mmCIF file of C-alpha atoms and ligand atoms in Angstrom:
data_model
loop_
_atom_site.group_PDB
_atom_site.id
_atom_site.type_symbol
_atom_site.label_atom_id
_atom_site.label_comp_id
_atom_site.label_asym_id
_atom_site.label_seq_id
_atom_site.Cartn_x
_atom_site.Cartn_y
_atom_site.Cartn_z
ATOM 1 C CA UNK A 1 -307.741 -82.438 104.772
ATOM 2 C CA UNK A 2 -304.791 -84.291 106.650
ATOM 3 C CA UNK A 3 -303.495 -87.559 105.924
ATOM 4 C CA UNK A 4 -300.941 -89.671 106.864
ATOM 5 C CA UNK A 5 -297.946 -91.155 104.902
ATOM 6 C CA UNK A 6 -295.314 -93.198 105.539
ATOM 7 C CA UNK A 7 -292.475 -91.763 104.441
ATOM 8 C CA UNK A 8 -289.407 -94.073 106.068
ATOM 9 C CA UNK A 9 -288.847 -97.720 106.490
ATOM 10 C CA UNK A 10 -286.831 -99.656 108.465
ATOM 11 C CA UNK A 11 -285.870 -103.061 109.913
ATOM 12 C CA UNK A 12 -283.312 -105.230 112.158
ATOM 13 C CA UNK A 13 -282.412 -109.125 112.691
ATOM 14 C CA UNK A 14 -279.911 -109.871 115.276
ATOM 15 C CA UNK A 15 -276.532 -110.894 114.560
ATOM 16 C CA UNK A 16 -277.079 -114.773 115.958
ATOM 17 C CA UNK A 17 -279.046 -117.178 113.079
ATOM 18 C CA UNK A 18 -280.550 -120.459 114.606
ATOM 19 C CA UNK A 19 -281.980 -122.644 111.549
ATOM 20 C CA UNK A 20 -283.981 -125.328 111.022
ATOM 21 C CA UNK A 21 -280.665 -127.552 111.280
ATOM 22 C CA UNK A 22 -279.740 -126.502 114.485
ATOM 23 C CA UNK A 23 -283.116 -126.857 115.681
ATOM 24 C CA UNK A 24 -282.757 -130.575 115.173
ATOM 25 C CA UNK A 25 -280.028 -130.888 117.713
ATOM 26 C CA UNK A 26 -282.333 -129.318 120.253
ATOM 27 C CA UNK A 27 -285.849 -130.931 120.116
ATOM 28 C CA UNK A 28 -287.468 -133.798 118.113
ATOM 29 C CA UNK A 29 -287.942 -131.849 114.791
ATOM 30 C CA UNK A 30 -286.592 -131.613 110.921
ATOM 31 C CA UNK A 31 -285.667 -129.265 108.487
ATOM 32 C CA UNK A 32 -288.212 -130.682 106.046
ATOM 33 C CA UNK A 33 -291.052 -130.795 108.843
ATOM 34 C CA UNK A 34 -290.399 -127.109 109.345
ATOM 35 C CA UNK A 35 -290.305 -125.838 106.100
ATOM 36 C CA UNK A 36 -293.217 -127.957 104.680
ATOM 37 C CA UNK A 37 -295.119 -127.011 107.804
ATOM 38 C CA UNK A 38 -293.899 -123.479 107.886
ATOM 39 C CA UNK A 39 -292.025 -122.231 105.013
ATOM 40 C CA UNK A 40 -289.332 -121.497 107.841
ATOM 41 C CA UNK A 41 -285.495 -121.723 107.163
ATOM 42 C CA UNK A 42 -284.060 -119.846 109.669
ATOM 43 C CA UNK A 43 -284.264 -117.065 112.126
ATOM 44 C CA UNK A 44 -283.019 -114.617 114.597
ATOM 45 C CA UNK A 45 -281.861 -114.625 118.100
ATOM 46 C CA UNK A 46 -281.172 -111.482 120.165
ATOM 47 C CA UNK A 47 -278.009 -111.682 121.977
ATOM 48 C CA UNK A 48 -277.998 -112.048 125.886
ATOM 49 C CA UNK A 49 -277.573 -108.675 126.589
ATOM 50 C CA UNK A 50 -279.792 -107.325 123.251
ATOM 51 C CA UNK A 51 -283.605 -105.919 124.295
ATOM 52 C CA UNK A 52 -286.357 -105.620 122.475
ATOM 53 C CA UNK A 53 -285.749 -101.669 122.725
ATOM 54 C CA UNK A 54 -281.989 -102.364 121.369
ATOM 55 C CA UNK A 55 -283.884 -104.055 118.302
ATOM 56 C CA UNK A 56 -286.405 -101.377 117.933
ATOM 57 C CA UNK A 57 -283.426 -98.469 118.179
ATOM 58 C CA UNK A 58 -281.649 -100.293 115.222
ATOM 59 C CA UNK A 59 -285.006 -100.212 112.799
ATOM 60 C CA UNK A 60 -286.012 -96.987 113.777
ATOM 61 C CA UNK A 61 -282.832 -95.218 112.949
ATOM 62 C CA UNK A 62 -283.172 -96.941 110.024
ATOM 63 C CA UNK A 63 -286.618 -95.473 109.263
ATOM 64 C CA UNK A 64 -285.649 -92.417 110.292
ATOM 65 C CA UNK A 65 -282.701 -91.997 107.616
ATOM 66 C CA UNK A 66 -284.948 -93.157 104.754
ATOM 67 C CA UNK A 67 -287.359 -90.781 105.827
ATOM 68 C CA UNK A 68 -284.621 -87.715 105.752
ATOM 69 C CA UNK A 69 -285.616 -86.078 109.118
ATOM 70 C CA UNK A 70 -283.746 -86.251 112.645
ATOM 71 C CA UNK A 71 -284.739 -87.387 115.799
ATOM 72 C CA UNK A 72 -285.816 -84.272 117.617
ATOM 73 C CA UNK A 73 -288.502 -83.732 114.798
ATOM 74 C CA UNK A 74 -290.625 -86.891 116.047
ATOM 75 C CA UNK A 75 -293.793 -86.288 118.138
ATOM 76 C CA UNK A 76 -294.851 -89.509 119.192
ATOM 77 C CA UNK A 77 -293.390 -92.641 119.343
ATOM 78 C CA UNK A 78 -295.521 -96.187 119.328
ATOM 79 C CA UNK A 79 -294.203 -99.255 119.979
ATOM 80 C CA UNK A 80 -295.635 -102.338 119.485
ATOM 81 C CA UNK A 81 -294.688 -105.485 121.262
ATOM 82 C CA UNK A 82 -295.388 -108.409 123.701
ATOM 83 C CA UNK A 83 -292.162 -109.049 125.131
ATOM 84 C CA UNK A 84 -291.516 -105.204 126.621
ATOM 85 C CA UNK A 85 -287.991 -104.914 128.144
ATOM 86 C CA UNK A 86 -289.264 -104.563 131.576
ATOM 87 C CA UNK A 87 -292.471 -104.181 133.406
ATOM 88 C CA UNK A 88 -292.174 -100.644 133.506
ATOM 89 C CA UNK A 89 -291.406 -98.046 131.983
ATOM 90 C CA UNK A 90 -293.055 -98.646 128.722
ATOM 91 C CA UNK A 91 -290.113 -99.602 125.708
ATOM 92 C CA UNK A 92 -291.655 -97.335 123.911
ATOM 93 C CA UNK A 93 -289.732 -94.715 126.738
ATOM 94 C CA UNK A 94 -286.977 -97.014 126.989
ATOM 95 C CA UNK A 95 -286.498 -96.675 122.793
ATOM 96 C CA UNK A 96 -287.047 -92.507 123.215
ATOM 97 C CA UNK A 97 -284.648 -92.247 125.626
ATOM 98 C CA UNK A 98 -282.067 -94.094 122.977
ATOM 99 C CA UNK A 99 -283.083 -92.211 120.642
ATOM 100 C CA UNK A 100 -282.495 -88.958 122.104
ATOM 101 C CA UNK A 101 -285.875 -87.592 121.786
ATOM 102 C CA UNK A 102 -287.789 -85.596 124.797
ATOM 103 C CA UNK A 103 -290.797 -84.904 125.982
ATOM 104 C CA UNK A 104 -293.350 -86.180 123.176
ATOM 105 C CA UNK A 105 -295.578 -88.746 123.827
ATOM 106 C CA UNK A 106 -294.572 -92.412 123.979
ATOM 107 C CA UNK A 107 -296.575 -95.362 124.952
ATOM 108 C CA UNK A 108 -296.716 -99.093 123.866
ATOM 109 C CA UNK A 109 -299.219 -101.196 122.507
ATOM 110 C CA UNK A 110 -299.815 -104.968 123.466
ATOM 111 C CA UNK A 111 -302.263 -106.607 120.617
ATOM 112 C CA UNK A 112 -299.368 -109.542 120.137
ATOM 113 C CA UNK A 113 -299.161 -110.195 116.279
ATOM 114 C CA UNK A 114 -301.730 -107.738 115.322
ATOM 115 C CA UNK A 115 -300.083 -105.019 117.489
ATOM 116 C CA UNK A 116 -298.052 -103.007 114.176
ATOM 117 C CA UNK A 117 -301.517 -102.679 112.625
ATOM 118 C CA UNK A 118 -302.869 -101.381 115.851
ATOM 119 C CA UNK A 119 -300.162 -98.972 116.294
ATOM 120 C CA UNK A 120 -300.343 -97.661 112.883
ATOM 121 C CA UNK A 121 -304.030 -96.937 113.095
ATOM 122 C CA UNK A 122 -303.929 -95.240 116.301
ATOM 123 C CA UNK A 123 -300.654 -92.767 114.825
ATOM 124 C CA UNK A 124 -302.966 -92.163 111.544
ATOM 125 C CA UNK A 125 -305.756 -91.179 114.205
ATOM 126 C CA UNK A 126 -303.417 -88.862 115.567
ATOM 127 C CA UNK A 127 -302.396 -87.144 112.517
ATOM 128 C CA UNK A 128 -305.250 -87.016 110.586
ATOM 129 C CA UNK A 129 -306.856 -85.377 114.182
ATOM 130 C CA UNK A 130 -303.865 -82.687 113.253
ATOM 131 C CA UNK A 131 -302.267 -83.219 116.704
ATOM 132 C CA UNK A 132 -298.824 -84.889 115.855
ATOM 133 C CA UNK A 133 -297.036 -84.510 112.387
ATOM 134 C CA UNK A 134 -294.385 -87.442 112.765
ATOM 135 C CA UNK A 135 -294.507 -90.513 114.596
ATOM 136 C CA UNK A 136 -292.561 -92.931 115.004
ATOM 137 C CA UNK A 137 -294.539 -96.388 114.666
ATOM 138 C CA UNK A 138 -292.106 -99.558 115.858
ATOM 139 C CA UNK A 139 -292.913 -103.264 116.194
ATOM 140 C CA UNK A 140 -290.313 -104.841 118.293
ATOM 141 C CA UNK A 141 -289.902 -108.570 119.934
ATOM 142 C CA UNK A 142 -287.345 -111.258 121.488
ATOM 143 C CA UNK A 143 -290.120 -113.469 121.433
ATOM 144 C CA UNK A 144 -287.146 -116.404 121.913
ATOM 145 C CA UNK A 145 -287.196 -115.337 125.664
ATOM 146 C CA UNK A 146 -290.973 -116.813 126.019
ATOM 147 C CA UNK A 147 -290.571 -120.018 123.977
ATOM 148 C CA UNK A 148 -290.359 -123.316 125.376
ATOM 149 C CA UNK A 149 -286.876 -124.702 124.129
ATOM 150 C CA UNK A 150 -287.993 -128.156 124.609
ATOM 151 C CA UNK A 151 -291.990 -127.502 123.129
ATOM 152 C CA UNK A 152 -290.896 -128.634 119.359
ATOM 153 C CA UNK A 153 -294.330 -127.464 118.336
ATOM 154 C CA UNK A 154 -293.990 -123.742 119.333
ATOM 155 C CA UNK A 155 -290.030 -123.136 119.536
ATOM 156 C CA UNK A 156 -289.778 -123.664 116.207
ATOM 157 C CA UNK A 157 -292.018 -121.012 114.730
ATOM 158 C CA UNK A 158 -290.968 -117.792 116.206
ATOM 159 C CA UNK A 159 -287.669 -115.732 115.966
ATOM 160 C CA UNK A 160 -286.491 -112.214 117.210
ATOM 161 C CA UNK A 161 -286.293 -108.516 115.218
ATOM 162 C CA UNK A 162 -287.509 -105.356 114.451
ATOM 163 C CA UNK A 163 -289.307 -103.328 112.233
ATOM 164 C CA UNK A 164 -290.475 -99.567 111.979
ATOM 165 C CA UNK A 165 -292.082 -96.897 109.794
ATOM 166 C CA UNK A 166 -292.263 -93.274 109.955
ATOM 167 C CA UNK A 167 -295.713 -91.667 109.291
ATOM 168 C CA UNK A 168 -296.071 -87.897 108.138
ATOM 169 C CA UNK A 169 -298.681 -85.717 107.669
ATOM 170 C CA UNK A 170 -299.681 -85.180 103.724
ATOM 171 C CA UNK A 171 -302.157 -83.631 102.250
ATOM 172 C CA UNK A 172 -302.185 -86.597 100.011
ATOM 173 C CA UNK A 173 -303.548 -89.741 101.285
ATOM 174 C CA UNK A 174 -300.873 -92.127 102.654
ATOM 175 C CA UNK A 175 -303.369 -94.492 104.793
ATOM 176 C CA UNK A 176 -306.836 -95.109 102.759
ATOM 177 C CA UNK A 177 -308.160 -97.227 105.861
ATOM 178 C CA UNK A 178 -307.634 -99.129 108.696
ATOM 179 C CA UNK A 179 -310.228 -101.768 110.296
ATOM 180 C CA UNK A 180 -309.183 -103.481 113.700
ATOM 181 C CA UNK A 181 -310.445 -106.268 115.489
ATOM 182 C CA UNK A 182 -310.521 -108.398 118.393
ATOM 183 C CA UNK A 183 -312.227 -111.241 120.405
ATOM 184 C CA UNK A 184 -311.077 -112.171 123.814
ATOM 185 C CA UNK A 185 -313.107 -115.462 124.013
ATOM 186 C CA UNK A 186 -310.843 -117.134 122.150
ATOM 187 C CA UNK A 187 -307.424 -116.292 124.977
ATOM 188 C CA UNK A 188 -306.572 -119.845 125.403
ATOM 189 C CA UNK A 189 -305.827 -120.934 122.139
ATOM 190 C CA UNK A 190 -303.013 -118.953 121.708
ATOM 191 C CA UNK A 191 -301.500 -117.549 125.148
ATOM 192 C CA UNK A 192 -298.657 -117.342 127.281
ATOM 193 C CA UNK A 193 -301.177 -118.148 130.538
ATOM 194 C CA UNK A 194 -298.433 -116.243 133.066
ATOM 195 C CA UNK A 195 -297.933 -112.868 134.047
ATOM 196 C CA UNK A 196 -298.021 -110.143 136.664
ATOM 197 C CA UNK A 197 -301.750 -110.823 137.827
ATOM 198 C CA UNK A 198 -302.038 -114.127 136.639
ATOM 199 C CA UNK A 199 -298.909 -116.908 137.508
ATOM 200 C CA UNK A 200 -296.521 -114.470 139.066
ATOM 201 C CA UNK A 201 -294.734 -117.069 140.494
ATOM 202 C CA UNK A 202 -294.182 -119.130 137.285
ATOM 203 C CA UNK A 203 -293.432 -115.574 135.542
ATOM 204 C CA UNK A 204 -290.303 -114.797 138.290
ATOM 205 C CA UNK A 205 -289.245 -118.726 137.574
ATOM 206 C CA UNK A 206 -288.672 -118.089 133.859
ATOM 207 C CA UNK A 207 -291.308 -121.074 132.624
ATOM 208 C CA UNK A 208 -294.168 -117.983 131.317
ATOM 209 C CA UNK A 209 -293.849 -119.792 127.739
ATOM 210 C CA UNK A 210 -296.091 -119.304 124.818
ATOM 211 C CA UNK A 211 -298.821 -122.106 124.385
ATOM 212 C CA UNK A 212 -301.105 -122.180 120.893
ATOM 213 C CA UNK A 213 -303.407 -124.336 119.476
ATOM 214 C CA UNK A 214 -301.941 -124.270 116.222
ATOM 215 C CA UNK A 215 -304.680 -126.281 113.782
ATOM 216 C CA UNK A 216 -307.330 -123.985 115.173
ATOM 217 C CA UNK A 217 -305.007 -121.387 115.123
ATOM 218 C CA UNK A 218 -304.206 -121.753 111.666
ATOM 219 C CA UNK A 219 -308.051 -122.089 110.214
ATOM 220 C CA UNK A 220 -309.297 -118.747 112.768
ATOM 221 C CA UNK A 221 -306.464 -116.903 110.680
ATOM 222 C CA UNK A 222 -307.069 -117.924 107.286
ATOM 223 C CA UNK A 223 -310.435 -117.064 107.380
ATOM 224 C CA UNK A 224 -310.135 -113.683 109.273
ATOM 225 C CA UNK A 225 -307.696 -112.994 107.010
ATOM 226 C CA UNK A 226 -309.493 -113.106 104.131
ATOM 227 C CA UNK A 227 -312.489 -111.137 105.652
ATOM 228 C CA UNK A 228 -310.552 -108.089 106.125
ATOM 229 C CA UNK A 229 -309.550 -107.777 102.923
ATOM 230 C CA UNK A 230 -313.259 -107.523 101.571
ATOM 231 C CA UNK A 231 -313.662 -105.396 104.423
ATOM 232 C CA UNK A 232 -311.177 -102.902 103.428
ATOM 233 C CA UNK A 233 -312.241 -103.112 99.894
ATOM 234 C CA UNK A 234 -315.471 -102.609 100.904
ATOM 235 C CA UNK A 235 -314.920 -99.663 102.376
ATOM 236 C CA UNK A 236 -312.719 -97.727 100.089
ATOM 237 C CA UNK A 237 -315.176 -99.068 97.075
ATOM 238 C CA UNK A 238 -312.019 -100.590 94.978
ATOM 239 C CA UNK A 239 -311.591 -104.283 93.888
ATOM 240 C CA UNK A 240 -308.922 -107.142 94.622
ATOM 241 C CA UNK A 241 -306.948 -106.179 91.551
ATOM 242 C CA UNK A 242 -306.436 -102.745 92.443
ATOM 243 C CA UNK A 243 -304.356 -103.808 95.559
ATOM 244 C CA UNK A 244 -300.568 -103.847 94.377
ATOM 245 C CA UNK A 245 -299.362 -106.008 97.111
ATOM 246 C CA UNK A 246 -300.475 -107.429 99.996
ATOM 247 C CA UNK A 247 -298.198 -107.414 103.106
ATOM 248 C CA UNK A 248 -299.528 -109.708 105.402
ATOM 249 C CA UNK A 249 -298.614 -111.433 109.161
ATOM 250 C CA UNK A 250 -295.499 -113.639 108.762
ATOM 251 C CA UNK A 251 -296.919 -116.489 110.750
ATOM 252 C CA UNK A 252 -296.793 -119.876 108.501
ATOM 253 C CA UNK A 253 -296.335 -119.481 104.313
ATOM 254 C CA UNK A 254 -299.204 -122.022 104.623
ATOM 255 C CA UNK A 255 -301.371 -119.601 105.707
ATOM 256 C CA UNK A 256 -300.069 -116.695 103.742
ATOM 257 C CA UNK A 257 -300.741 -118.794 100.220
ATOM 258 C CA UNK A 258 -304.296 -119.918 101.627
ATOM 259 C CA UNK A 259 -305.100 -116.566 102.122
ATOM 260 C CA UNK A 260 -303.379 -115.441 98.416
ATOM 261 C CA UNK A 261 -305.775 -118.493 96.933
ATOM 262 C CA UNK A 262 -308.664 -117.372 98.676
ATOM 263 C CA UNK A 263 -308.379 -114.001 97.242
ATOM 264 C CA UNK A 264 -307.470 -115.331 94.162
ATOM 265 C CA UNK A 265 -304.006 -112.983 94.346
ATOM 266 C CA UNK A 266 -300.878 -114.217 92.522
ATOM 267 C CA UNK A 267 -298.006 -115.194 95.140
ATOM 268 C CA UNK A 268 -296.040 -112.934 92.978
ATOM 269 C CA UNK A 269 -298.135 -109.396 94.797
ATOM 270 C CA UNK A 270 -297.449 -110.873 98.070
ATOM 271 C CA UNK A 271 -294.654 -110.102 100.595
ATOM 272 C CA UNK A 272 -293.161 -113.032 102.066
ATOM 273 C CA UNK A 273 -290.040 -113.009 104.021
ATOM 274 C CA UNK A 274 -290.925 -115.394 107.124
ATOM 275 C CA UNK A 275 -288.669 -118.385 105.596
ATOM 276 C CA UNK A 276 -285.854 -115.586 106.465
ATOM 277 C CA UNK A 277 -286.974 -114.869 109.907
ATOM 278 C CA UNK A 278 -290.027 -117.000 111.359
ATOM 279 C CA UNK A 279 -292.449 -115.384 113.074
ATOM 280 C CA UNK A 280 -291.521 -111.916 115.319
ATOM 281 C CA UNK A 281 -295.264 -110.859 116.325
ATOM 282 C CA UNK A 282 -295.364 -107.418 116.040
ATOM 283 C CA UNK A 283 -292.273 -106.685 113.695
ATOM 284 C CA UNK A 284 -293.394 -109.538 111.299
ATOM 285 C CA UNK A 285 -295.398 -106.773 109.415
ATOM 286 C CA UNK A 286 -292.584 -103.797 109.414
ATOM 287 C CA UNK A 287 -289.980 -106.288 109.105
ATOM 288 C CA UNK A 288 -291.423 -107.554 105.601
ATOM 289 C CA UNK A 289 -292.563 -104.011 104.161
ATOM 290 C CA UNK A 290 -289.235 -102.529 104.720
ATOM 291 C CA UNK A 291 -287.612 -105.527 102.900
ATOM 292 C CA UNK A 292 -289.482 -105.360 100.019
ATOM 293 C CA UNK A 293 -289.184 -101.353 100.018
ATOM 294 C CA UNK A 294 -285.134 -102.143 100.042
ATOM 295 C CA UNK A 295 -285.027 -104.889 97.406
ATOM 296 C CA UNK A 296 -286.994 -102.494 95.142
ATOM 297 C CA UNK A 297 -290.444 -104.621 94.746
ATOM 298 C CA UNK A 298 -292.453 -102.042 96.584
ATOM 299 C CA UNK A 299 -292.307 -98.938 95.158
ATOM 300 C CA UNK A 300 -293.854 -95.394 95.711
ATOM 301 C CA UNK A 301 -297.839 -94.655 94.522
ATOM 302 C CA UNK A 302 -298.387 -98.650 94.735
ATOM 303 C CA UNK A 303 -301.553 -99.153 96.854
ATOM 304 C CA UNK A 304 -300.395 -101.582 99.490
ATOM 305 C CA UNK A 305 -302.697 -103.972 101.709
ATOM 306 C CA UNK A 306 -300.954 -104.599 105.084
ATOM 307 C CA UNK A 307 -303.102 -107.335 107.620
ATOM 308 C CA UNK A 308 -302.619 -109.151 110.574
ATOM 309 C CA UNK A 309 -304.110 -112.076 112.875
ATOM 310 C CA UNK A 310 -302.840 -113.062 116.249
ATOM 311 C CA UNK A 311 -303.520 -113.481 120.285
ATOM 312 C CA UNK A 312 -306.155 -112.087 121.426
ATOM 313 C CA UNK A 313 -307.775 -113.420 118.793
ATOM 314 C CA UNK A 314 -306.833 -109.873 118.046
ATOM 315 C CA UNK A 315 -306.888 -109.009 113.826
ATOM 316 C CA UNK A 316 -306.661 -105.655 111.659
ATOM 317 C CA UNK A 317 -305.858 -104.486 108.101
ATOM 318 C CA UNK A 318 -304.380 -101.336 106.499
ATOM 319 C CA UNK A 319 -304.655 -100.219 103.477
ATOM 320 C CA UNK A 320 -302.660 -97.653 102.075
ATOM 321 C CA UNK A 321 -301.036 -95.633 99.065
ATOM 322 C CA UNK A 322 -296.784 -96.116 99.674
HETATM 323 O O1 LIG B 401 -298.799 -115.403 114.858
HETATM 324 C C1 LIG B 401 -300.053 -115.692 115.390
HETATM 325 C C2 LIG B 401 -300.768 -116.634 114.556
HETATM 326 N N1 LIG B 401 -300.122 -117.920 114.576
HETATM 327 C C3 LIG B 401 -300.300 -118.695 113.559
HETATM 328 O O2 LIG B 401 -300.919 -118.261 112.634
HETATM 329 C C4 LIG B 401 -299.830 -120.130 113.599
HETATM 330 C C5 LIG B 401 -300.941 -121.014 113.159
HETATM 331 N N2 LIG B 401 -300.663 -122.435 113.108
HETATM 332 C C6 LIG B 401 -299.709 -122.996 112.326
HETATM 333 O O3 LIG B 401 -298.956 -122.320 111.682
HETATM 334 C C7 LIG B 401 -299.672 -124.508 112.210
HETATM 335 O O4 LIG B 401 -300.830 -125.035 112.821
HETATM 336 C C8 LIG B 401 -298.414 -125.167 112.865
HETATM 337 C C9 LIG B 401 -297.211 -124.859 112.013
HETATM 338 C C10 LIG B 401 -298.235 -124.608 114.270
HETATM 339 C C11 LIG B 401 -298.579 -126.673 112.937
HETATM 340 O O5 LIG B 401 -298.838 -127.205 111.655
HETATM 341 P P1 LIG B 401 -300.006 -128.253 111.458
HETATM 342 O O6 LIG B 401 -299.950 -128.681 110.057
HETATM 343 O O7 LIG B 401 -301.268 -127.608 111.951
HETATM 344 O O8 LIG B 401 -299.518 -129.455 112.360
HETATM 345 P P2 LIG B 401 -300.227 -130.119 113.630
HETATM 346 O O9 LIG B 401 -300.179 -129.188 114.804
HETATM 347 O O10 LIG B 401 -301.556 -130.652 113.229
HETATM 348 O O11 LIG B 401 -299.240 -131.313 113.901
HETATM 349 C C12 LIG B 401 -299.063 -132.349 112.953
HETATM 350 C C13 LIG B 401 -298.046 -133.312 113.485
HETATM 351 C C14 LIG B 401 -298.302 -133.771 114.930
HETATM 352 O O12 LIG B 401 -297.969 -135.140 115.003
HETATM 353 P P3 LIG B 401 -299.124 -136.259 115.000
HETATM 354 O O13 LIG B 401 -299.965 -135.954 116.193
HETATM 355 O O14 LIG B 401 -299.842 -136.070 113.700
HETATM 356 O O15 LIG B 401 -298.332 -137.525 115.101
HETATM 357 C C15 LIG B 401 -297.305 -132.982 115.726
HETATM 358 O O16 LIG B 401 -296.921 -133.631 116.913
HETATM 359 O O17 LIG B 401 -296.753 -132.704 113.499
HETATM 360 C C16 LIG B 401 -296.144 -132.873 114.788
HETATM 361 N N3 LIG B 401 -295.277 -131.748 115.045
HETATM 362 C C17 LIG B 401 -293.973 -131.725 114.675
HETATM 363 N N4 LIG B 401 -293.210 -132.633 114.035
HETATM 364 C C18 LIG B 401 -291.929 -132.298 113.777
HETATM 365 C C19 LIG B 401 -295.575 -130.568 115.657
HETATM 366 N N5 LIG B 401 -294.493 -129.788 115.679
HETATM 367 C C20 LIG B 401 -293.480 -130.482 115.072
HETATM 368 C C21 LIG B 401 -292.141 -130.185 114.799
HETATM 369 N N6 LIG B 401 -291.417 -131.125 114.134
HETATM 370 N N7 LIG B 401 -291.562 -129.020 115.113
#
C-alpha cells in the first residue's frame, strides 16, 4: 500500500510589514478594533514588482531543502491560489519554470481559502494512485492587490505570503484522510463579483475588490469548522484527544478559539500565527504548519488536523501523521 507524507515545509512573508498602526492613517480603523476583532497585528505586502509565483518560488525552495531532494526530482507541482499572476498560463507553470523543473505536470487550483486543503488531497490522490512520487503542493497569494484600500471592513483582514509542502510516497501513512466540501449557493457572501466573464470592464479598471459578509461569514465557518473535525474523526475511528494539533484557516483568532471551545481543544494544540500575518487564503494553512514545524512545536509522528473554510462556501479537512 502507498501513502503519502509530507516530508518538507516551507514558507515566505514579503519584506514590506503594514500593521494595524499604519492602517489607521489609511481608513477609519484602530489597532484595538483590529486585534479584538481579529487577533491581527500586522501583515505582509508584496512589493510592486513581487508575484504571487515570486512568493510561491521562495516557500517552495524552502520546502524543498527541508525535504533533502532537488528540483528535477518533483513530478507535479500544485498551486493553490486566487490571485494567479496572470490569466494564463497557470502560476503553477509560471512557479515550474522558476524552479527549473520540466515537463511534469503543473496546474492550479482556485477553491480561495480552502484551496491548500484541496490541493493536498488531490496530490495524495495522485500518489496513493502510484502515478507521481513527489509533488510539490504550494498555496500562494497577494491578496493586497484585490482589497479595497478605502473598505476598512475588508482591507484590514488580509495580507500577502506563501506557504508549501512537499508530499512523498511512504509506505507509512503520511495523510490518514481528507474530506472536501463546497456549496456555491452561498457566492455572494464572500466574493470578489468581477472577472473575465463576469465585470470585465471593472476587472481591466483595477476596482475587482473582495466583498464579504463578515457576521455570516464568521458563524458559516465556525460551525463548518467544527463539523469536519467529527467528520474526520469519524472516519478514521479515533477521538478529539488523539489529534496532536490542529492547524486550522488563519481567518479571525475569534473564530479559531470558537472552533478550539467547540471541540473542547486547549488553545495550547492549536496553530495560530494570523496576528503575524492576517489572512493569505490559500497560504494561511502552509504558512502556519511550516512555522510551527520551524519553532519546534510540531514535531515528527504527531497526528496533525489541518482544516479550512472560505469562498465558495468552499471547506475541507486533513488529517494526517507529520
Ligand atoms: O477566509 C475566509 C473566511 N473569512 C472569515 O472567516 C472572516 C469571517 N468574519 C470575520 O472575521 C468578522 O466577521 C469580521 C472581523 C470581518 C468582522 O467582525 P464582527 O465582529 O463580525 O464585526 P461586524 O462586521 O459586525 O462590525 C461591527 C462594527 C460595525 O459597526 P456598527 O455597525 O456596529 O456601528 C462595523 O462598521 O465594527 C465596524 N467595523 C470596524 N470598525 C473599526 C468594521 N470594520 C471595522 C474596522 N475598524 N476595520
Amino acid at each position: 500500500m502507498t501513502y503519502s507524507r509530507i516530508t518538507g515545509t516551507g514558507s515566505y512573508l514579503p519584506e514590506k510589514l503594514l500593521t494595524n498602526k499604519d492602517l489607521e492613517k489609511i481608513v477609519d480603523t484602530t489597532d484595538t478594533w483590529i486585534r479584538e476583532r481579529t487577533g491581527i497585528k500586522e501583515r505582509h505586502i508584496a512589493a510592486d514588482t513581487e508575484t504571487t509565483s515570486d512568493l510561491a518560488f521562495h516557500a517552495s525552495r524552502k520546502a524543498i531543502e527541508m525535504a533533502g531532494i532537488s528540483s528535477s526530482e518533483i513530478d507535479m507541482v500544485i498551486l493553490a491560489t486566487t490571485t494567479a499572476d496572470k490569466i494564463f498560463p497557470g502560476t503553477a507553470c509560471l512557479l515550474q519554470k522558476q524552479l527549473d523543473v520540466h515537463g511534469c505536470p503543473a496546474f492550479d487550483v482556485q477553491a480561495v481559502c480552502t484551496g491548500f486543503v484541496y490541493a493536498l488531497s488531490i496530490a495524495d490522490k495522485f500518489i496513493r494512485a502510484g502515478e507521481t512520487r513527489r509533488v510539490l503542493v504550494v498555496g500562494s497569494e497577494t491578496l493586497s492587490r484585490i482589497l479595497d484600500w478605502n473598505d476598512r471592513s475588508t482591507c484590514v483582514l488580509f495580507g500577502d505570503g506563501a506557504g508549501a509542502v512537499v508530499l512523498e510516497a511512504d509506505s507509512e501513512p503520511g495523510i490518514m484522510s481528507t474530506h472536501l466540501h463546497a456549496d456555491g449557493s452561498y457566492e455572494d457572501l464572500l466574493h470578489v463579483p468581477h472577472g473575465i466573464s463576469i465585470g470585465y470592464e471593472q476587472l481591466k479598471a483595477g476596482e475587482a475588490y473582495v466583498y464579504m459578509e463578515g457576521n455570516a461569514v464568521f458563524k458559516m465557518a465556525v460551525n463548518k469548522l467544527g463539523q469536519l473535525v467529527d467528520e474526520a474523526l469519524t472516519a478514521n475511528g479515533i477521538s478529539k484527544s488523539d489529534i496532536d494539533w490542529l492547524v486550522p484557516h488563519q481567518a479571525n483568532s475569534r473564530i479559531i478559539e470558537a472552533t478550539a471551545r467547540k471541540l473542547r481543544m486547549s488553545m495550547e494544540r492549536v496553530i495560530v500565527t494570523v496576528a503575524e500575518h492576517g489572512n493569505t487564503s490559500a497560504a494561511s494553512i502552509p504558512l502556519a504548519l511550516d512555522i510551527a514545524v520551524r519553532d519546534g512545536r510540531i514535531k515528527r509522528g504527531e497526528t496533525l488536523m489541518l482544516e479550512a473554510f472560505g469562498s465558495g462556501f468552499t471547506w475541507g479537512s486533513v488529517l494526517l501523521k507529520f
